[in-house]
Amino acid sequence: MASEYTRLTQCLKGFGTILTTDTANTRECVQLLINTKVDWMHFLVVMKSWDLLAALKSAALVGDFNNWNPNADTMTRNEYGTWEIFLPNNADGSPAIPHGSRVKIRMDTPSGVKDSIPAWIKFSVQAPGEIPYNGIYYDPPEEEKYVFKHPQPKRPKSLRIYESHVGMSSPEPKINTYANFRDEVLPRIKRLGYNAVQIMAIQEHSYYASFGYHVTNFFAPSSRFGTPEDLKSLIDKAHELGLLVLMDIVHSHASNNTLDGLNGFDGTDMHYFHGGPRGHHWMWDSRLFNYGSWEVLRFLLSNARWWLEEYKFDGFRFDGVTSMMYTHHGLQVAFTGNYGEYFGFATDVDAVVYLMLVNDLIHGLYPEAVAIGEDVSGMPTFCIPVQDGGVGFDYRLHMAAPDKWIELLKQSDEYWKMGDIVHTLTNRRWLEKCVTYAESHDQALVGDKTIAFWLMDKDMYDFMALDRPSTPRIDRGIALHKMIRLVTMGLGGEGYLNFMGNEFGHPEWIDFPRGPQSLPNGSVIPGNNYSYDKCRRRFDLGDADYLRYHGMQEFDQAMQHLEEKYEFMTSDHQYVSRKHEEDKVIIFERGNLVFVFNFHWSNSYFDYRVGCFKPGKYKIVLDSDDGLFGGFSRLDHEAEYFTADWPHDNRPCSFSVYAPSRTAVVYALAEDE
């Protein structure tokens, strides 16, 4: 054991140099991290601390257990530079620090005496009426600990991800709970046909309106929604339903909050972060990790393992990966594909090495775990395994797709270019798996617009009831809403993501409760009187069969079940046979299905020739114009379409169809159907 500690210490000390020059040493380090048979959390706490802590004059553990007396339990600096203390159990066998009591570390720092929440705290709570958070010693007795009952599902062939936020998942204007999400929202996700739920805002964040992206306590699940045991119960229920649970993890930056978070933890500017301007993200107003520090690496690597092991998450969506990989953070930079943009002085090699390490650790410990990276740059080798020289992600988030849709929605669909749509959706690296999406939470935030609102605007407030006449704007919006989603899923990648509520065209944006904000220039941004009215999801609208939202929700559900049945997203066969600018038609094959999109605003085409690869009899398996989906029912679903030995659009055979305007239809061979 001693030799393993020694070698691992030597290995970790060399992170800044050996990982970029010595592949064999890199592999040995990773294997030691994975295989060392020691208490992981204890090992990481007692290993040598970084030199900045040597600047501390004193440190003490304070809390309710010792009446916040800084002289009662002073810490000592051990041979590795770590300030530590050991508290034995009480004489009656009870723990020295009671479960649920408040704790902090009082430090005499170069900038004065300060109390900090321990960096590795497992629970943090804001008391009613108070501004700062309190670190909570969380160690419930065995009878109160949640025991997982259901095995984790195997990774599905294709991912259909329902992106969600627990707090705003209630139809009521309030902060929802883990328990309510477990009981009310998870069954909905399952019924809609998704096979994974991606949960945002899990890591504790003192500012609710940050959407969970300004993390203060990295090891603590947000207390707003309930206890750690409640979160475990939620995840266990998802596993019972066969749903993977992915965590939206934030390792790209940290909150600049000095009261509750890591910023200024030891009274300096650079304990976890780069010092000076490099340690500050000018757009996000947050702190940037120093990935060249081996203590930071241990902290973040352990954090990833903690969520996998303690809470049994099935993987991660890593936020802000582009920001991590480049010193310019991908801001005000256009990536053209030139390799100099990826492998130059702007590349943060330490950050890329960290991503390689964390992906190798995740997959080394849990081969079934999923790792998705949010990268807009198109970094080469992003989804190549680490052992083959890649960064190691399983999927890249296809961020160009939603950007393209917003660009197109700012103009009339008469000017949309079919080739432009196809190019954007298919423009990804060979064999790089992508999670595609038409819109995520980003497009739903106040200041932006959802696709539904871009399409239908204020008409959504007055003309969505089926017992009232529709309008041309509503008819157009509902038709294009369905087509945009299906073509994105059909061509955009091997996985699909939707933010909760967008499946039925949620009419409102997301506006977190907030007060007025004063800017440095003296101007004031008005608040919303701390209202929760726009910080919720109106699932009742999608469920109401007397509203047109219901038809859009039914279509989204049909899309998910179509993919479940035919597995077209993961098929090796994909061929775009037509992208006709004048007809406004896109036709492609994905797997054994043939997709026909007519984006024309007025022209419907009779006897329209569709090329295909496989001969036989085809039937309609999905029709966006179906009355169930809010369409006009212009197609006969009992009709059969027989191929002829008539080559068309570079396909060996073809069949004729009726292609109504603004309609997407999917055909399958009758033998497959």
Coordinates of N, CA and C in Angstrom, one line a residue, residues 118-208:
P118 N -16.2 24.0 3.9 CA -15.2 23.0 3.4 C -15.4 22.7 1.9
A119 N -14.3 22.7 1.2 CA -14.4 22.5 -0.3 C -15.1 21.2 -0.7
W120 N -15.0 20.1 0.2 CA -15.5 18.8 -0.1 C -16.8 18.6 0.6
I121 N -17.5 19.6 1.0 CA -18.7 19.5 1.8 C -19.8 18.7 1.0
K122 N -20.5 17.8 1.6 CA -21.5 17.0 0.9 C -22.9 17.5 0.9
F123 N -23.1 18.6 1.7 CA -24.5 19.2 1.7 C -24.3 20.6 2.2
S124 N -25.1 21.5 1.6 CA -25.0 22.9 2.0 C -26.4 23.5 1.9
V125 N -26.7 24.3 2.9 CA -28.1 24.8 3.1 C -28.1 26.3 3.4
Q126 N -29.1 27.0 2.8 CA -29.3 28.4 3.1 C -30.5 28.4 4.1
A127 N -30.2 28.9 5.3 CA -31.3 29.0 6.3 C -32.3 30.1 5.9
P128 N -33.5 29.9 6.2 CA -34.5 31.0 5.9 C -34.1 32.3 6.5
G129 N -34.2 33.3 5.6 CA -33.9 34.7 6.0 C -32.4 35.0 6.0
E130 N -31.6 34.0 5.7 CA -30.1 34.3 5.7 C -29.6 34.3 4.2
I131 N -28.5 35.0 4.0 CA -27.9 35.1 2.7 C -26.8 34.0 2.5
P132 N -25.8 33.9 3.4 CA -24.8 32.9 3.2 C -25.4 31.5 3.4
Y133 N -24.7 30.5 2.7 CA -25.0 29.1 2.9 C -24.2 28.6 4.1
N134 N -24.7 27.5 4.7 CA -24.1 26.8 5.8 C -23.6 25.4 5.3
G135 N -22.4 25.1 5.5 CA -21.9 23.7 5.3 C -22.5 22.8 6.3
I136 N -23.1 21.7 5.8 CA -23.8 20.7 6.7 C -23.0 19.4 6.8
Y137 N -22.6 19.0 8.0 CA -22.0 17.7 8.2 C -23.1 16.6 7.9
Y138 N -22.9 16.0 6.8 CA -24.0 15.1 6.3 C -23.5 13.6 6.4
D139 N -23.9 12.9 7.5 CA -23.6 11.5 7.7 C -24.7 10.9 8.4
P140 N -25.8 10.6 7.7 CA -27.0 10.1 8.4 C -26.8 8.7 9.0
P141 N -27.5 8.3 10.0 CA -27.4 6.9 10.5 C -27.8 5.9 9.5
E142 N -27.4 4.7 9.6 CA -27.6 3.7 8.6 C -29.1 3.5 8.2
E143 N -29.9 3.6 9.2 CA -31.3 3.4 9.0 C -32.0 4.5 8.2
E144 N -31.3 5.6 8.1 CA -31.8 6.8 7.3 C -31.2 6.9 5.9
K145 N -30.2 6.1 5.6 CA -29.5 6.2 4.3 C -30.4 5.5 3.3
Y146 N -30.5 6.1 2.1 CA -31.2 5.4 1.0 C -30.5 4.3 0.5
V147 N -31.1 3.1 0.3 CA -30.5 1.9 -0.3 C -31.1 1.7 -1.7
F148 N -30.2 1.8 -2.7 CA -30.6 1.6 -4.1 C -31.2 0.1 -4.2
K149 N -32.3 0.1 -4.9 CA -33.0 -1.2 -5.1 C -32.9 -1.7 -6.6
H150 N -32.6 -0.9 -7.5 CA -32.7 -1.3 -8.9 C -31.4 -1.1 -9.6
P151 N -31.1 -2.1 -10.5 CA -29.8 -2.0 -11.2 C -29.8 -0.9 -12.2
Q152 N -28.6 -0.4 -12.5 CA -28.5 0.7 -13.5 C -28.7 0.1 -14.9
P153 N -29.5 0.7 -15.8 CA -29.8 0.2 -17.1 C -28.5 0.2 -17.9
K154 N -28.4 -0.7 -18.9 CA -27.3 -0.8 -19.8 C -27.5 0.4 -20.8
R155 N -26.3 0.9 -21.3 CA -26.4 2.0 -22.2 C -27.1 1.7 -23.5
P156 N -28.2 2.5 -23.8 CA -28.9 2.1 -25.0 C -28.1 2.4 -26.3
K157 N -28.6 1.8 -27.4 CA -27.9 1.9 -28.6 C -27.9 3.4 -29.1
S158 N -29.1 4.0 -28.9 CA -29.2 5.5 -29.2 C -29.7 6.2 -28.0
L159 N -29.3 7.4 -27.8 CA -29.7 8.2 -26.7 C -30.8 9.2 -27.1
R160 N -31.9 9.2 -26.4 CA -33.0 10.1 -26.6 C -33.2 10.8 -25.2
I161 N -32.6 12.0 -25.1 CA -32.4 12.7 -23.8 C -33.5 13.7 -23.6
Y162 N -34.0 13.7 -22.4 CA -35.0 14.7 -21.9 C -34.3 15.6 -21.0
E163 N -33.8 16.8 -21.4 CA -33.1 17.7 -20.6 C -34.1 18.4 -19.6
S164 N -33.7 18.4 -18.3 CA -34.7 18.9 -17.3 C -34.0 19.6 -16.2
H165 N -34.8 20.4 -15.5 CA -34.4 21.1 -14.3 C -35.4 20.9 -13.2
V166 N -35.0 20.3 -12.1 CA -35.9 19.8 -11.1 C -36.7 21.0 -10.5
G167 N -36.0 22.1 -10.2 CA -36.7 23.2 -9.6 C -37.8 23.8 -10.3
M168 N -37.7 23.8 -11.7 CA -38.8 24.5 -12.5 C -39.6 23.4 -13.2
S169 N -39.7 22.2 -12.6 CA -40.4 21.1 -13.3 C -41.9 21.0 -12.9
S170 N -42.4 21.9 -12.1 CA -43.8 21.9 -11.6 C -44.6 22.8 -12.5
P171 N -45.9 22.5 -12.7 CA -46.8 23.5 -13.4 C -47.1 24.7 -12.5
E172 N -46.8 24.5 -11.2 CA -47.1 25.6 -10.2 C -45.9 26.5 -10.1
P173 N -46.1 27.8 -9.8 CA -45.0 28.8 -9.7 C -44.3 28.6 -8.4
K174 N -43.4 27.6 -8.3 CA -42.7 27.3 -7.1 C -41.4 26.6 -7.4
I175 N -40.6 26.3 -6.4 CA -39.4 25.4 -6.6 C -39.9 24.0 -6.4
N176 N -39.8 23.2 -7.4 CA -40.2 21.8 -7.2 C -39.1 20.9 -6.5
T177 N -39.5 19.7 -6.1 CA -38.6 18.9 -5.3 C -38.2 17.6 -6.0
Y178 N -37.1 17.0 -5.5 CA -36.7 15.8 -6.1 C -37.8 14.7 -6.0
A179 N -38.5 14.7 -4.9 CA -39.6 13.7 -4.7 C -40.7 13.9 -5.7
N180 N -41.1 15.1 -6.0 CA -42.2 15.4 -6.9 C -41.7 15.1 -8.4
F181 N -40.5 15.4 -8.7 CA -40.0 15.1 -10.0 C -40.0 13.6 -10.2
R182 N -39.6 12.9 -9.1 CA -39.6 11.4 -9.2 C -40.9 10.8 -9.5
D183 N -41.9 11.4 -8.8 CA -43.3 10.8 -8.9 C -44.1 11.3 -10.1
E184 N -43.9 12.6 -10.5 CA -44.7 13.2 -11.5 C -44.0 13.3 -12.9
V185 N -42.8 13.6 -12.9 CA -42.1 13.9 -14.2 C -41.5 12.7 -14.8
L186 N -40.8 11.9 -14.0 CA -40.2 10.7 -14.6 C -41.1 9.8 -15.4
P187 N -42.4 9.5 -14.8 CA -43.3 8.7 -15.6 C -43.7 9.4 -17.0
R188 N -43.7 10.7 -17.0 CA -44.0 11.4 -18.2 C -42.9 11.2 -19.2
I189 N -41.7 11.3 -18.7 CA -40.5 11.2 -19.6 C -40.5 9.8 -20.2
K190 N -40.8 8.8 -19.4 CA -40.9 7.4 -19.9 C -42.0 7.3 -21.0
R191 N -43.2 7.8 -20.7 CA -44.3 7.7 -21.6 C -44.0 8.4 -22.9
L192 N -43.3 9.5 -22.9 CA -43.0 10.2 -24.1 C -42.0 9.5 -25.0
G193 N -41.3 8.5 -24.5 CA -40.5 7.6 -25.3 C -39.0 8.0 -25.2
Y194 N -38.6 8.8 -24.3 CA -37.2 9.1 -24.1 C -36.6 8.0 -23.2
N195 N -35.3 7.8 -23.4 CA -34.6 6.7 -22.6 C -33.6 7.2 -21.7
A196 N -33.4 8.6 -21.6 CA -32.4 9.2 -20.7 C -33.0 10.5 -20.2
V197 N -32.7 10.8 -19.0 CA -33.0 12.1 -18.4 C -31.7 12.8 -18.0
Q198 N -31.6 14.0 -18.5 CA -30.4 14.8 -18.2 C -30.8 15.9 -17.2
I199 N -30.2 15.9 -16.0 CA -30.7 16.8 -15.0 C -29.7 18.0 -14.8
M200 N -30.2 19.2 -14.9 CA -29.4 20.4 -14.7 C -29.4 20.7 -13.2
A201 N -28.4 21.6 -12.9 CA -28.4 22.3 -11.6 C -28.4 21.4 -10.4
I202 N -27.7 20.3 -10.5 CA -27.5 19.4 -9.4 C -26.5 19.9 -8.4
Q203 N -25.3 20.3 -8.8 CA -24.3 20.8 -7.9 C -24.8 22.1 -7.3
E204 N -24.5 22.2 -6.0 CA -25.1 23.4 -5.3 C -24.6 24.7 -5.8
H205 N -25.5 25.6 -6.0 CA -25.3 26.9 -6.5 C -26.1 28.0 -5.7
S206 N -25.4 28.9 -5.2 CA -26.1 29.9 -4.3 C -27.0 30.8 -5.1
Y207 N -26.8 31.0 -6.4 CA -27.6 31.9 -7.2 C -28.5 31.1 -8.0
Y208 N -29.8 31.0 -7.7 CA -30.7 30.2 -8.4 C -30.8 30.5 -9.9

